[in-house]
Coordinates of C-alpha atoms in Angstrom, one line a residue:
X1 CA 109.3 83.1 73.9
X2 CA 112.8 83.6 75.0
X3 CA 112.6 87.4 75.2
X4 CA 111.1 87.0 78.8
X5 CA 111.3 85.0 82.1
X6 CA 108.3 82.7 81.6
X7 CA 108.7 80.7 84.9
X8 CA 109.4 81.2 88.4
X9 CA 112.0 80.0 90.5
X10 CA 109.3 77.8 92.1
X11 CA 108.2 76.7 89.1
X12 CA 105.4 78.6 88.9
X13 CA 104.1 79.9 85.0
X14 CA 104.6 83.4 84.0
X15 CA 101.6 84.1 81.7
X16 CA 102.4 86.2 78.6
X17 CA 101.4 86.7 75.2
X18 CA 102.3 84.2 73.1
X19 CA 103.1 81.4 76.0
X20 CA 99.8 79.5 75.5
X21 CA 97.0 78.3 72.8
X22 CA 93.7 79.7 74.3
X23 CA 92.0 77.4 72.1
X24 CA 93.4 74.2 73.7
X25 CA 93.0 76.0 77.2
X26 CA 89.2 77.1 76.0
X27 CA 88.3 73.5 75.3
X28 CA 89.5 72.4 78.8
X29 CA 87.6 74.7 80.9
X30 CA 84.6 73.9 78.7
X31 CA 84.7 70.6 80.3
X32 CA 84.9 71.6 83.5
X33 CA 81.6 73.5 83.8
X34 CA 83.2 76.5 85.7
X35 CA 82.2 80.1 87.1
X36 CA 84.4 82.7 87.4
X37 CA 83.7 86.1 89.6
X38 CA 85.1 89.4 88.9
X39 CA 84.5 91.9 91.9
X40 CA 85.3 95.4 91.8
X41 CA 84.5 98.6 94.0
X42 CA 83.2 101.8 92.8
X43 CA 82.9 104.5 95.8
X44 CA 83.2 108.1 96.0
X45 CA 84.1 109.5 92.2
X46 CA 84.9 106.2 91.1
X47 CA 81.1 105.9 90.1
X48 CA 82.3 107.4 87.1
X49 CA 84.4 104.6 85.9
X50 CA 81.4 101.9 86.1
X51 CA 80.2 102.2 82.8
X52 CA 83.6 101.9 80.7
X53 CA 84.2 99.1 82.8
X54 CA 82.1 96.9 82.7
X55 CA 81.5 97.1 78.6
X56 CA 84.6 96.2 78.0
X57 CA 84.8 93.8 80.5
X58 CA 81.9 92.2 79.5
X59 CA 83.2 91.8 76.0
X60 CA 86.6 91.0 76.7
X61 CA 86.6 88.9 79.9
X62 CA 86.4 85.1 79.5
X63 CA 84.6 86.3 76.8
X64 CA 82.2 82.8 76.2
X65 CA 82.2 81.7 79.1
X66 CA 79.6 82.2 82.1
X67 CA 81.3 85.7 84.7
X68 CA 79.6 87.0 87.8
X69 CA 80.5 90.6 87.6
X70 CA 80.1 91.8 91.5
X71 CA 79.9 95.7 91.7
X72 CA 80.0 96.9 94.8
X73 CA 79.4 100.4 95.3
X74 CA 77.7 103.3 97.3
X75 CA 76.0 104.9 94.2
X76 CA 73.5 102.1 93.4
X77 CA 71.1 104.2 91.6
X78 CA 73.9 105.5 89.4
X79 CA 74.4 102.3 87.9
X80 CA 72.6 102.5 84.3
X81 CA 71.2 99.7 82.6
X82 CA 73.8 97.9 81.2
X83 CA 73.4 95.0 78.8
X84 CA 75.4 92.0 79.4
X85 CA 76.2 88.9 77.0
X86 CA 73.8 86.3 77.6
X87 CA 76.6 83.9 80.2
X88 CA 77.3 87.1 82.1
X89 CA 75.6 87.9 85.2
X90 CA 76.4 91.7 87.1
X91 CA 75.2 92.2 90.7
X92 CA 75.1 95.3 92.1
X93 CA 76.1 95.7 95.9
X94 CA 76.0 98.5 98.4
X95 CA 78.3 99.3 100.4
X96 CA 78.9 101.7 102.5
X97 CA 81.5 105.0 101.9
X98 CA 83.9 106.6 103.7
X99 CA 85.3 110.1 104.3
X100 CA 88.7 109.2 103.2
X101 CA 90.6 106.9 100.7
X102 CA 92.9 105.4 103.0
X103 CA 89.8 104.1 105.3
X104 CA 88.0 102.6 102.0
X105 CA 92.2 100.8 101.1
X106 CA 92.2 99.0 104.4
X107 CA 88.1 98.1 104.1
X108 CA 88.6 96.4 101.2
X109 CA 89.7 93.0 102.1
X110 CA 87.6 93.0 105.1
X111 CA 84.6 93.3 102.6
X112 CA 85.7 91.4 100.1
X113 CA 86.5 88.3 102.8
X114 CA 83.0 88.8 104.3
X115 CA 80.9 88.7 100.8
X116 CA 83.1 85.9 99.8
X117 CA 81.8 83.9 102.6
X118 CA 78.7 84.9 102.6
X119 CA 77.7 84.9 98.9
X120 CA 80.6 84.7 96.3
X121 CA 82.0 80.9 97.2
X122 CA 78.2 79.4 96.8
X123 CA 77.8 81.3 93.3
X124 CA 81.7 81.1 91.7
X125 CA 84.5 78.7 91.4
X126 CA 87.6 81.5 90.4
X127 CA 87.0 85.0 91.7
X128 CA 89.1 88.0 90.2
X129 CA 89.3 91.5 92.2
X130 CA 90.3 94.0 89.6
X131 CA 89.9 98.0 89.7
X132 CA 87.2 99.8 88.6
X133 CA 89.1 102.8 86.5
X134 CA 90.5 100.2 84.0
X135 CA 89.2 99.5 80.6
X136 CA 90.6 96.3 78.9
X137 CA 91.3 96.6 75.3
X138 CA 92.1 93.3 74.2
X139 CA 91.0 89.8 75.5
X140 CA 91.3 88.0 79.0
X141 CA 90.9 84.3 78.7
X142 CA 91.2 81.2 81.0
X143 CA 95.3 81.6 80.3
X144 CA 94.3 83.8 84.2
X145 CA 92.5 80.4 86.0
X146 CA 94.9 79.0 88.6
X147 CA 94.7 78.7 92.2
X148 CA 96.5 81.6 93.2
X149 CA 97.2 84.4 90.4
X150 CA 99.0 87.8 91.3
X151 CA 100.1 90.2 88.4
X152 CA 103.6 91.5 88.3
X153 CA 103.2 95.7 88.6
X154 CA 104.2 97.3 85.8
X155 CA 105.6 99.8 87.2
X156 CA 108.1 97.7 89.5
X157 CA 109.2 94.4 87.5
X158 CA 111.8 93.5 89.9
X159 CA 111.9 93.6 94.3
X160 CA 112.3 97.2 95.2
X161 CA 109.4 98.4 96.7
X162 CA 107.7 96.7 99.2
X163 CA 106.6 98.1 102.9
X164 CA 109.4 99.7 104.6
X165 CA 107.7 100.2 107.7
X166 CA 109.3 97.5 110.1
X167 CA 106.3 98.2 112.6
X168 CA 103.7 96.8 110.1
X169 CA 103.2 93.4 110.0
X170 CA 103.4 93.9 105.7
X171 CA 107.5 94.3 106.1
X172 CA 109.2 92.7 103.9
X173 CA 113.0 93.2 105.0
X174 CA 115.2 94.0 102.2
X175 CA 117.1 91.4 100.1
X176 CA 114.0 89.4 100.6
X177 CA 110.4 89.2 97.8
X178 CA 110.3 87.7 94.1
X179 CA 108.3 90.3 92.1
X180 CA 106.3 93.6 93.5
X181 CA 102.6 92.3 92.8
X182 CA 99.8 95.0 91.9
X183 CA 96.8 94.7 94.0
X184 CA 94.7 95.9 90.8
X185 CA 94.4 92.3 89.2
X186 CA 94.7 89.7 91.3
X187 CA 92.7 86.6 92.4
X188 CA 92.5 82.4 91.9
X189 CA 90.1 79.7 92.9
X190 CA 87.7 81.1 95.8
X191 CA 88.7 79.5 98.6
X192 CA 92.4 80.6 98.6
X193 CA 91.0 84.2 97.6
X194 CA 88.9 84.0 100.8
X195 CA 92.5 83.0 102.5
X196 CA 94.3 85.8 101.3
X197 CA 91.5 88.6 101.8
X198 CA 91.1 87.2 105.3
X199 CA 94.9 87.5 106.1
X200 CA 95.4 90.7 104.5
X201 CA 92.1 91.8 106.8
X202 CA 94.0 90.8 109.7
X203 CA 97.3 92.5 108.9
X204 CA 95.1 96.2 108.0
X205 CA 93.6 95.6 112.0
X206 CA 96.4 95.3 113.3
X207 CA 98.0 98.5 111.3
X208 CA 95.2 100.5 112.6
X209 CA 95.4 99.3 115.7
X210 CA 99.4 99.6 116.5
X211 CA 100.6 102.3 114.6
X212 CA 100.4 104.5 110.8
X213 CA 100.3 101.2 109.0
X214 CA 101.4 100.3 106.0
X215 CA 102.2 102.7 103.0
X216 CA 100.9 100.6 100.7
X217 CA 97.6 99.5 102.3
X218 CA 96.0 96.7 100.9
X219 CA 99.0 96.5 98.1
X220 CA 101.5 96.0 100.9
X221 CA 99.7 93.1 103.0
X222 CA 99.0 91.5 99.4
X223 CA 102.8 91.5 98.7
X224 CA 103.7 90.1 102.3
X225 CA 100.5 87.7 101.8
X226 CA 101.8 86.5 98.4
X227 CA 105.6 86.3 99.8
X228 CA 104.3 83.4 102.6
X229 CA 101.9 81.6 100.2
X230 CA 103.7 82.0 96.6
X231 CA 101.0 82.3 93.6
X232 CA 101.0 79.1 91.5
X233 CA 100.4 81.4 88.5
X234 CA 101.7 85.2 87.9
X235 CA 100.1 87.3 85.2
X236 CA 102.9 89.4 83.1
X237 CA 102.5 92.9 83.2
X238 CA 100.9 93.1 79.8
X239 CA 97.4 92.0 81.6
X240 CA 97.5 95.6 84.0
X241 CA 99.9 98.3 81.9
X242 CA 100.1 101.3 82.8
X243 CA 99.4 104.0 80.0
X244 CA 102.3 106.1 81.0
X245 CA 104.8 104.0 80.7

């Protein structure tokens, strides 16, 4: 395609449509005898969003090949019997709520680093965080399986707004960032996901602890994160569009 920028200036690939064979990349991972996580967090209301989901993630995600769908939520018993393609596995996993949104934002990576260690890197090779109030309509193959994979927002295809706060340790000063990453889809091999969670855990303490923190929450400290430690793959923004745009 010559329509799009399908590499980075650090030579990173821009994954879109039309930019691969998933056949040839199918027959690859095949031979590798891989598992790949997706986790994704259903509190409060977003218990709705659970069913839709995971249907169409279980049909559409790496469909073929063996996913560990990790639901974590604080509504376990609304979690209806949901049949999943014979590879797939889903786990259901309590967690705790909170009063507010903002307080479940900056939990997130904090969870997400502990279960990692604790569970997710003896059960998965490649772990995927994605939101829960998505449904995906077409398929998600192993074009996504790289070591470190960020989307490009849809919403904000070039630089123009990361955290402004200087006070939060998620700044990014102006003039400086490649692309404005959505936290929504996001992941790569475990161990450098355990990295980043851990990282953006330790920037969300220290927002807490010195002042408003960060606008963006976990979106901010995932930008910063991603800034220090480029991704070796980026998603297009085909893989998270918005509906409204």
């Amino acid at each position: 395609r010559r329509d799009v920028l399908v590499v980075t200036p650090w030579l990173a690939p821009i994954v879109w449509e039309g930019t691969f064979s998933r056949d040839i990349l199918d027959a690859q991972y095949l031979q590798k005898n891989l598992v790949t996580g997706v986790v994704t967090f259903a509190v409060e209301k977003y218990w709705f969003f659970i069913e839709g989901f995971m249907r169409s993630a279980n049909k559409y995600f790496l469909a073929g090949h063996p996913v560990n769908f990790y639901l974590l939520t604080d509504n376990p018993e609304k979690v209806s019997h949901l049949q999943m393609a014979p590879e797939n596995q889903l786990f259901v996993i309590p967690v705790q709520s909170d009063s507010r949104w903002e307080d479940i934002s900056r939990r997130r990576m904090d969870i997400l680093s502990s279960h990692i260690q604790s569970q997710f890197q003896y059960q998965v090779d490649y772990l995927y965080s994605m939101d829960i109030n998505v449904q995906l309509l077409a398929h998600i193959g192993v074009e996504i399986i790289d070591a470190l994979v960020a989307t490009i927002s849809s919403w904000q295809v070039t630089p123009q707004a990361y955290e402004p706060h200087p006070e939060s340790p998620a700044a990014i000063p102006g003039g400086q960032g490649d692309f404005y990453y959505t936290s929504s889809f996001y992941g790569g091999s475990v161990s450098e996901v355990y990295k980043l969670t851990r990282a953006c855990s330790q920037g969300l303490r220290e927002d807490t602890e010195n002042g408003p923190g960060a606008r963006g929450h976990h979106e901010s400290h995932l930008n910063r994160y991603l800034l220090q430690h480029r991704p070796t793959r980026l998603l297009s923004p085909e893989y998270y569009w918005e509906p409204e745009l």
